[in-house]
Amino acid sequence: MQRGGSRILGKASLWLAGGSLYATTCYFSYHYWRLMKSDVAASDIPLSVMEHGQRMQQFQKIANHYDDDIGRDEQVLGIPILRRMLLFFHARGTCLEVGAGTARNLPYYRTSSNVVNRVVLSDASEQMLEQAKEKIRALPVTKRSRFATLKADAAELREVFPDNSFDTVIDTFGLCSFQDPVAVLKELSRICKPTGKILLLEHGRSHSWEFITKHLDSHALEHAANWGCVWNRDLDKILEEASDDLEVDVLSRYHLGTTYYIVCRPRK
Ligand SMILES: C[S@@+](CC[C@H](N)C(=O)[O-])C[C@H]1O[C@@H](n2cnc3c(N)ncnc32)[C@H](O)[C@@H]1O
């Protein structure tokens, strides 16, 4: 009996070690491949590429091949599982997603079981929203009616939504792309009901693995030029700066501390 137990334990550790090795290898291969694929030399990138307008232009440009480009990487890194978990466990009632892009979270909202009644997908890029609309049109009629799109700046929603409008507010991989991520978090808190949740799935600098952060820092401009996103932002600092307006309930880190899974509550 004891021997059987230790055999199971041995197998489990082997799976765990193998899984960790696989995830780490995938992570580094992913970054290596990204850099090799890049068509902009680091020395060619003007600092102004970090400006909002230019990054938005880049989002407009990459919108119609965004899913093809990003999809495989996300699969390899297990991102769809994190998206699914976040929305399955925490998205409820009337939801607003900001920086929704091409609606990559669309399949994970629990609209069939009425856990989620209505979802507004908003983004500042028309081209990104065009991709989202196409996906919504492809849904069965009963599901389709639950979704709407809106062109809006996530930092300036005051004219569109009054305080306490939504049960759940969502942003996935947007804090890397917004000009003022702290202003967006404050806005998300404002429009979220006092009993609601703010859900974030983000990437940023690692505080536990210095070499990976150095790597992100040294290729940040190049990455922003290609993808419109600043991948080395300090998310802990951003959350701290927004802490008068929101309280973090869950914060889990993946991929050597560069992927952040966060569940917050508005502080009212
Ligand atoms: C990296 S993409 C993430 C898309 C999507 N949330 C996802 O999970 O794949 C960032 C998105 O934020 C949008 N964005 C950037 N700045 C914005 C702003 N100020 N207001 C609203 N959307 C913005 C971009 O157009 C882009 O679609």
mmCIF file of C-alpha atoms and ligand atoms in Angstrom:
data_model
loop_
_atom_site.group_PDB
_atom_site.id
_atom_site.type_symbol
_atom_site.label_atom_id
_atom_site.label_comp_id
_atom_site.label_asym_id
_atom_site.label_seq_id
_atom_site.Cartn_x
_atom_site.Cartn_y
_atom_site.Cartn_z
ATOM 1 C CA MET A 1 0.000 0.000 0.000
ATOM 2 C CA GLN A 2 2.812 2.332 1.036
ATOM 3 C CA ARG A 3 4.833 1.347 -2.041
ATOM 4 C CA GLY A 4 1.797 2.082 -4.256
ATOM 5 C CA GLY A 5 1.449 5.523 -2.640
ATOM 6 C CA SER A 6 5.084 6.465 -3.149
ATOM 7 C CA ARG A 7 4.931 5.238 -6.772
ATOM 8 C CA ILE A 8 1.980 7.618 -7.409
ATOM 9 C CA LEU A 9 3.863 10.422 -5.663
ATOM 10 C CA GLY A 10 6.946 9.696 -7.787
ATOM 11 C CA LYS A 11 4.892 9.794 -10.974
ATOM 12 C CA ALA A 12 3.201 13.041 -9.905
ATOM 13 C CA SER A 13 6.576 14.726 -9.255
ATOM 14 C CA LEU A 14 7.813 13.541 -12.642
ATOM 15 C CA TRP A 15 4.753 15.053 -14.337
ATOM 16 C CA LEU A 16 5.210 18.273 -12.376
ATOM 17 C CA ALA A 17 8.908 18.537 -13.235
ATOM 18 C CA GLY A 18 8.197 17.695 -16.895
ATOM 19 C CA GLY A 19 5.350 20.228 -17.015
ATOM 20 C CA SER A 20 7.501 23.001 -15.522
ATOM 21 C CA LEU A 21 10.335 22.231 -17.936
ATOM 22 C CA TYR A 22 7.899 22.281 -20.851
ATOM 23 C CA ALA A 23 6.360 25.617 -19.757
ATOM 24 C CA THR A 24 9.778 27.238 -19.267
ATOM 25 C CA THR A 25 11.086 25.980 -22.615
ATOM 26 C CA CYS A 26 7.931 27.228 -24.346
ATOM 27 C CA TYR A 27 8.248 30.607 -22.687
ATOM 28 C CA PHE A 28 11.837 31.206 -23.815
ATOM 29 C CA SER A 29 11.259 29.747 -27.274
ATOM 30 C CA TYR A 30 8.285 32.072 -27.612
ATOM 31 C CA HIS A 31 10.349 35.191 -26.856
ATOM 32 C CA TYR A 32 13.228 34.030 -29.021
ATOM 33 C CA TRP A 33 10.900 33.355 -31.932
ATOM 34 C CA ARG A 34 9.158 36.728 -31.475
ATOM 35 C CA LEU A 35 12.467 38.565 -31.622
ATOM 36 C CA MET A 36 13.675 36.632 -34.631
ATOM 37 C CA LYS A 37 10.369 37.367 -36.410
ATOM 38 C CA SER A 38 10.576 41.094 -35.690
ATOM 39 C CA ASP A 39 11.068 43.198 -38.817
ATOM 40 C CA VAL A 40 12.169 46.351 -36.975
ATOM 41 C CA ALA A 41 15.780 46.708 -35.898
ATOM 42 C CA ALA A 42 16.129 48.011 -32.316
ATOM 43 C CA SER A 43 18.296 50.927 -33.459
ATOM 44 C CA ASP A 44 15.630 52.094 -35.959
ATOM 45 C CA ILE A 45 12.944 52.672 -33.356
ATOM 46 C CA PRO A 46 12.228 56.266 -32.397
ATOM 47 C CA LEU A 47 11.332 56.849 -28.749
ATOM 48 C CA SER A 48 8.062 58.438 -29.870
ATOM 49 C CA VAL A 49 6.764 54.973 -30.754
ATOM 50 C CA MET A 50 5.711 54.839 -27.113
ATOM 51 C CA GLU A 51 3.255 57.696 -27.721
ATOM 52 C CA HIS A 52 -0.420 56.816 -27.568
ATOM 53 C CA GLY A 53 -1.277 57.935 -31.123
ATOM 54 C CA GLN A 54 1.438 55.884 -32.721
ATOM 55 C CA ARG A 55 0.664 52.792 -30.690
ATOM 56 C CA MET A 56 -3.025 53.147 -31.632
ATOM 57 C CA GLN A 57 -2.005 53.354 -35.292
ATOM 58 C CA GLN A 58 -0.131 50.117 -34.813
ATOM 59 C CA PHE A 59 -3.217 48.443 -33.300
ATOM 60 C CA GLN A 60 -5.266 49.596 -36.289
ATOM 61 C CA LYS A 61 -2.632 48.138 -38.598
ATOM 62 C CA ILE A 62 -2.287 44.732 -36.949
ATOM 63 C CA ALA A 63 -5.998 44.183 -36.182
ATOM 64 C CA ASN A 64 -6.873 41.898 -39.079
ATOM 65 C CA HIS A 65 -3.992 39.490 -38.485
ATOM 66 C CA TYR A 66 -3.825 39.927 -34.681
ATOM 67 C CA ASP A 67 -5.614 36.658 -33.877
ATOM 68 C CA ASP A 68 -3.479 34.643 -36.297
ATOM 69 C CA ASP A 69 -0.288 36.145 -34.919
ATOM 70 C CA ILE A 70 -1.119 35.899 -31.249
ATOM 71 C CA GLY A 71 -3.270 32.753 -31.153
ATOM 72 C CA ARG A 72 -0.538 30.123 -31.361
ATOM 73 C CA ASP A 73 1.636 31.882 -28.769
ATOM 74 C CA GLU A 74 -1.287 32.072 -26.385
ATOM 75 C CA GLN A 75 -2.007 28.354 -26.818
ATOM 76 C CA VAL A 76 1.611 27.451 -26.084
ATOM 77 C CA LEU A 77 1.632 29.598 -22.946
ATOM 78 C CA GLY A 78 -1.733 28.328 -21.696
ATOM 79 C CA ILE A 79 -3.267 31.817 -21.802
ATOM 80 C CA PRO A 80 -6.711 30.542 -22.933
ATOM 81 C CA ILE A 81 -6.910 28.550 -19.678
ATOM 82 C CA LEU A 82 -6.239 31.705 -17.640
ATOM 83 C CA ARG A 83 -8.819 33.672 -19.650
ATOM 84 C CA ARG A 84 -11.377 30.902 -19.121
ATOM 85 C CA MET A 85 -10.655 30.606 -15.376
ATOM 86 C CA LEU A 86 -10.911 34.352 -14.787
ATOM 87 C CA LEU A 87 -14.267 34.689 -16.522
ATOM 88 C CA PHE A 88 -15.704 31.359 -15.373
ATOM 89 C CA PHE A 89 -15.096 32.031 -11.700
ATOM 90 C CA HIS A 90 -15.608 35.789 -11.525
ATOM 91 C CA ALA A 91 -17.615 37.342 -14.401
ATOM 92 C CA ARG A 92 -21.246 37.898 -13.398
ATOM 93 C CA GLY A 93 -24.278 39.966 -14.413
ATOM 94 C CA THR A 94 -23.719 42.981 -16.632
ATOM 95 C CA CYS A 95 -20.114 43.182 -17.835
ATOM 96 C CA LEU A 96 -17.938 45.792 -19.514
ATOM 97 C CA GLU A 97 -14.665 44.804 -21.140
ATOM 98 C CA VAL A 98 -12.241 47.618 -22.003
ATOM 99 C CA GLY A 99 -9.457 47.332 -24.586
ATOM 100 C CA ALA A 100 -11.386 44.259 -25.742
ATOM 101 C CA GLY A 101 -9.491 44.113 -29.046
ATOM 102 C CA THR A 102 -10.682 41.330 -31.344
ATOM 103 C CA ALA A 103 -12.901 39.830 -28.595
ATOM 104 C CA ARG A 104 -10.550 37.015 -27.661
ATOM 105 C CA ASN A 105 -12.545 36.490 -24.440
ATOM 106 C CA LEU A 106 -15.862 36.038 -26.267
ATOM 107 C CA PRO A 107 -16.078 32.218 -25.846
ATOM 108 C CA TYR A 108 -15.488 32.392 -22.098
ATOM 109 C CA TYR A 109 -18.457 34.517 -20.969
ATOM 110 C CA ARG A 110 -21.101 32.279 -19.370
ATOM 111 C CA THR A 111 -24.043 33.687 -21.294
ATOM 112 C CA SER A 112 -25.752 30.315 -21.918
ATOM 113 C CA SER A 113 -26.303 29.660 -18.219
ATOM 114 C CA ASN A 114 -27.398 33.279 -17.614
ATOM 115 C CA VAL A 115 -24.543 33.830 -15.164
ATOM 116 C CA VAL A 116 -23.634 36.703 -17.481
ATOM 117 C CA ASN A 117 -26.578 38.711 -18.901
ATOM 118 C CA ARG A 118 -24.926 41.296 -21.058
ATOM 119 C CA VAL A 119 -21.404 42.170 -22.201
ATOM 120 C CA VAL A 120 -20.234 45.457 -23.702
ATOM 121 C CA LEU A 121 -16.928 45.038 -25.548
ATOM 122 C CA SER A 122 -15.193 48.404 -25.863
ATOM 123 C CA ASP A 123 -11.960 49.469 -27.535
ATOM 124 C CA ALA A 124 -10.406 52.636 -28.940
ATOM 125 C CA SER A 125 -9.488 50.943 -32.230
ATOM 126 C CA GLU A 126 -12.194 50.650 -34.897
ATOM 127 C CA GLN A 127 -10.252 47.975 -36.735
ATOM 128 C CA MET A 128 -9.965 45.821 -33.627
ATOM 129 C CA LEU A 129 -13.705 46.237 -33.020
ATOM 130 C CA GLU A 130 -14.442 45.191 -36.625
ATOM 131 C CA GLN A 131 -12.838 41.829 -35.837
ATOM 132 C CA ALA A 132 -14.881 41.615 -32.626
ATOM 133 C CA LYS A 133 -18.124 42.383 -34.494
ATOM 134 C CA GLU A 134 -17.406 39.630 -37.000
ATOM 135 C CA LYS A 135 -17.059 37.110 -34.165
ATOM 136 C CA ILE A 136 -20.285 38.313 -32.543
ATOM 137 C CA ARG A 137 -22.143 37.996 -35.876
ATOM 138 C CA ALA A 138 -21.014 34.364 -36.078
ATOM 139 C CA LEU A 139 -22.642 33.489 -32.723
ATOM 140 C CA PRO A 140 -26.062 31.786 -32.491
ATOM 141 C CA VAL A 141 -28.839 34.427 -32.289
ATOM 142 C CA THR A 142 -29.623 33.769 -28.620
ATOM 143 C CA LYS A 143 -26.007 34.416 -27.621
ATOM 144 C CA ARG A 144 -25.438 37.230 -30.102
ATOM 145 C CA SER A 145 -28.029 39.462 -28.450
ATOM 146 C CA ARG A 146 -26.017 39.419 -25.209
ATOM 147 C CA PHE A 147 -23.045 41.245 -26.763
ATOM 148 C CA ALA A 148 -22.572 44.839 -27.904
ATOM 149 C CA THR A 149 -19.499 46.770 -29.058
ATOM 150 C CA LEU A 150 -18.513 50.337 -28.295
ATOM 151 C CA LYS A 151 -15.685 52.541 -29.523
ATOM 152 C CA ALA A 152 -14.409 54.291 -26.405
ATOM 153 C CA ASP A 153 -11.252 55.382 -24.636
ATOM 154 C CA ALA A 154 -10.954 53.284 -21.467
ATOM 155 C CA ALA A 155 -9.638 56.269 -19.508
ATOM 156 C CA GLU A 156 -12.609 58.483 -20.394
ATOM 157 C CA LEU A 157 -15.892 56.663 -19.929
ATOM 158 C CA ARG A 158 -17.627 59.320 -17.826
ATOM 159 C CA GLU A 159 -19.784 60.598 -20.676
ATOM 160 C CA VAL A 160 -20.888 57.087 -21.611
ATOM 161 C CA PHE A 161 -21.393 55.322 -18.274
ATOM 162 C CA PRO A 162 -22.480 56.758 -14.913
ATOM 163 C CA ASP A 163 -20.926 55.549 -11.638
ATOM 164 C CA ASN A 164 -21.734 51.973 -10.537
ATOM 165 C CA SER A 165 -22.988 50.811 -13.960
ATOM 166 C CA PHE A 166 -21.539 47.271 -14.105
ATOM 167 C CA ASP A 167 -21.373 44.105 -12.007
ATOM 168 C CA THR A 168 -18.064 43.090 -13.573
ATOM 169 C CA VAL A 169 -15.420 45.108 -15.378
ATOM 170 C CA ILE A 170 -12.732 43.271 -17.342
ATOM 171 C CA ASP A 171 -9.419 44.128 -18.919
ATOM 172 C CA THR A 172 -7.087 41.519 -20.401
ATOM 173 C CA PHE A 173 -3.650 42.548 -21.692
ATOM 174 C CA GLY A 174 -4.675 46.201 -21.787
ATOM 175 C CA LEU A 175 -2.623 47.814 -18.995
ATOM 176 C CA CYS A 176 0.438 47.321 -21.225
ATOM 177 C CA SER A 177 -1.272 49.312 -23.976
ATOM 178 C CA PHE A 178 -3.132 52.181 -22.316
ATOM 179 C CA GLN A 179 -1.387 55.549 -22.256
ATOM 180 C CA ASP A 180 -2.311 56.028 -18.585
ATOM 181 C CA PRO A 181 -3.033 52.623 -16.989
ATOM 182 C CA VAL A 182 -3.627 54.134 -13.527
ATOM 183 C CA ALA A 183 -6.317 56.462 -14.920
ATOM 184 C CA VAL A 184 -7.978 53.445 -16.567
ATOM 185 C CA LEU A 185 -7.987 51.450 -13.302
ATOM 186 C CA LYS A 186 -9.576 54.407 -11.500
ATOM 187 C CA GLU A 187 -12.203 54.654 -14.228
ATOM 188 C CA LEU A 188 -12.914 50.909 -13.989
ATOM 189 C CA SER A 189 -13.440 51.306 -10.254
ATOM 190 C CA ARG A 190 -15.830 54.224 -10.803
ATOM 191 C CA ILE A 191 -18.108 52.344 -13.194
ATOM 192 C CA CYS A 192 -18.041 49.097 -11.183
ATOM 193 C CA LYS A 193 -20.820 48.574 -8.609
ATOM 194 C CA PRO A 194 -19.616 48.562 -4.967
ATOM 195 C CA THR A 195 -20.415 44.823 -4.796
ATOM 196 C CA GLY A 196 -18.840 44.118 -8.206
ATOM 197 C CA LYS A 197 -15.450 42.856 -9.366
ATOM 198 C CA ILE A 198 -12.654 44.179 -11.556
ATOM 199 C CA LEU A 199 -10.891 41.360 -13.412
ATOM 200 C CA LEU A 200 -7.437 41.752 -14.905
ATOM 201 C CA LEU A 201 -5.168 39.399 -16.841
ATOM 202 C CA GLU A 202 -1.987 41.256 -17.739
ATOM 203 C CA HIS A 203 1.675 41.033 -18.558
ATOM 204 C CA GLY A 204 4.518 43.149 -17.191
ATOM 205 C CA ARG A 205 7.970 43.068 -15.614
ATOM 206 C CA SER A 206 8.964 40.186 -13.368
ATOM 207 C CA HIS A 207 9.996 41.003 -9.812
ATOM 208 C CA SER A 208 11.400 37.555 -9.142
ATOM 209 C CA TRP A 209 13.516 36.869 -12.262
ATOM 210 C CA GLU A 210 15.859 39.753 -13.006
ATOM 211 C CA PHE A 211 17.245 38.308 -16.225
ATOM 212 C CA ILE A 212 13.791 38.097 -17.805
ATOM 213 C CA THR A 213 13.051 41.705 -16.822
ATOM 214 C CA LYS A 214 16.377 42.804 -18.331
ATOM 215 C CA HIS A 215 15.382 41.021 -21.495
ATOM 216 C CA LEU A 216 11.957 42.748 -21.518
ATOM 217 C CA ASP A 217 13.620 46.134 -20.881
ATOM 218 C CA SER A 218 16.151 45.795 -23.642
ATOM 219 C CA HIS A 219 13.531 44.847 -26.247
ATOM 220 C CA ALA A 220 10.644 47.039 -25.038
ATOM 221 C CA LEU A 221 10.815 49.602 -27.841
ATOM 222 C CA GLU A 222 11.075 46.949 -30.484
ATOM 223 C CA HIS A 223 8.087 45.107 -29.016
ATOM 224 C CA ALA A 224 6.036 48.328 -28.758
ATOM 225 C CA ALA A 225 6.803 49.139 -32.388
ATOM 226 C CA ASN A 226 5.543 45.748 -33.532
ATOM 227 C CA TRP A 227 2.683 45.137 -31.124
ATOM 228 C CA GLY A 228 1.665 48.530 -29.707
ATOM 229 C CA CYS A 229 2.188 47.228 -26.180
ATOM 230 C CA VAL A 230 4.746 48.143 -23.512
ATOM 231 C CA TRP A 231 5.570 44.725 -22.091
ATOM 232 C CA ASN A 232 7.899 45.823 -19.278
ATOM 233 C CA ARG A 233 5.512 47.986 -17.250
ATOM 234 C CA ASP A 234 5.679 47.675 -13.465
ATOM 235 C CA LEU A 235 2.207 46.341 -12.675
ATOM 236 C CA ASP A 236 2.781 46.274 -8.908
ATOM 237 C CA LYS A 237 3.514 49.996 -9.034
ATOM 238 C CA ILE A 238 0.477 50.658 -11.238
ATOM 239 C CA LEU A 239 -1.774 48.745 -8.807
ATOM 240 C CA GLU A 240 -0.224 50.602 -5.873
ATOM 241 C CA GLU A 241 -0.894 53.967 -7.545
ATOM 242 C CA ALA A 242 -4.529 52.995 -8.107
ATOM 243 C CA SER A 243 -4.937 51.538 -4.610
ATOM 244 C CA ASP A 244 -7.109 54.409 -3.317
ATOM 245 C CA ASP A 245 -9.719 53.231 -5.811
ATOM 246 C CA LEU A 246 -9.364 49.461 -5.796
ATOM 247 C CA GLU A 247 -8.477 46.614 -3.504
ATOM 248 C CA VAL A 248 -6.701 43.502 -4.782
ATOM 249 C CA ASP A 249 -8.276 40.228 -3.576
ATOM 250 C CA VAL A 250 -6.332 37.743 -5.721
ATOM 251 C CA LEU A 251 -2.969 38.180 -7.449
ATOM 252 C CA SER A 252 -1.314 35.120 -9.008
ATOM 253 C CA ARG A 253 1.776 35.252 -11.207
ATOM 254 C CA TYR A 254 2.676 32.903 -14.065
ATOM 255 C CA HIS A 255 5.446 32.602 -16.668
ATOM 256 C CA LEU A 256 8.351 33.555 -14.414
ATOM 257 C CA GLY A 257 6.315 36.326 -12.853
ATOM 258 C CA THR A 258 5.461 38.133 -16.103
ATOM 259 C CA THR A 259 1.770 37.167 -16.386
ATOM 260 C CA TYR A 260 -0.569 38.573 -13.725
ATOM 261 C CA TYR A 261 -4.003 37.111 -12.871
ATOM 262 C CA ILE A 262 -5.794 39.668 -10.715
ATOM 263 C CA VAL A 263 -9.215 39.948 -9.087
ATOM 264 C CA CYS A 264 -10.020 43.310 -7.464
ATOM 265 C CA ARG A 265 -12.871 45.101 -5.762
ATOM 266 C CA PRO A 266 -13.647 48.789 -6.151
ATOM 267 C CA ARG A 267 -12.955 50.884 -3.048
ATOM 268 C CA LYS A 268 -15.959 53.208 -2.695
HETATM 269 C C1 LIG B 1 -2.805 44.038 -26.456
HETATM 270 S S1 LIG B 1 -4.394 44.397 -27.022
HETATM 271 C C2 LIG B 1 -5.356 43.325 -26.006
HETATM 272 C C3 LIG B 1 -6.649 42.946 -26.645
HETATM 273 C C4 LIG B 1 -7.559 42.018 -25.831
HETATM 274 N N1 LIG B 1 -7.965 42.604 -24.591
HETATM 275 C C5 LIG B 1 -6.939 40.670 -25.577
HETATM 276 O O1 LIG B 1 -7.033 40.169 -24.458
HETATM 277 O O2 LIG B 1 -6.398 40.077 -26.530
HETATM 278 C C6 LIG B 1 -4.712 45.984 -26.336
HETATM 279 C C7 LIG B 1 -5.987 46.625 -26.837
HETATM 280 O O3 LIG B 1 -6.159 47.858 -26.127
HETATM 281 C C8 LIG B 1 -6.696 48.814 -27.024
HETATM 282 N N2 LIG B 1 -6.418 50.148 -26.476
HETATM 283 C C9 LIG B 1 -5.238 50.796 -26.361
HETATM 284 N N3 LIG B 1 -5.402 51.989 -25.747
HETATM 285 C C10 LIG B 1 -6.727 52.089 -25.464
HETATM 286 C C11 LIG B 1 -7.523 53.067 -24.804
HETATM 287 N N4 LIG B 1 -6.991 54.194 -24.308
HETATM 288 N N5 LIG B 1 -8.840 52.834 -24.671
HETATM 289 C C12 LIG B 1 -9.397 51.694 -25.146
HETATM 290 N N6 LIG B 1 -8.703 50.732 -25.773
HETATM 291 C C13 LIG B 1 -7.378 50.918 -25.928
HETATM 292 C C14 LIG B 1 -6.009 48.509 -28.347
HETATM 293 O O4 LIG B 1 -6.726 49.017 -29.440
HETATM 294 C C15 LIG B 1 -5.982 46.978 -28.309
HETATM 295 O O5 LIG B 1 -7.117 46.439 -28.917
#
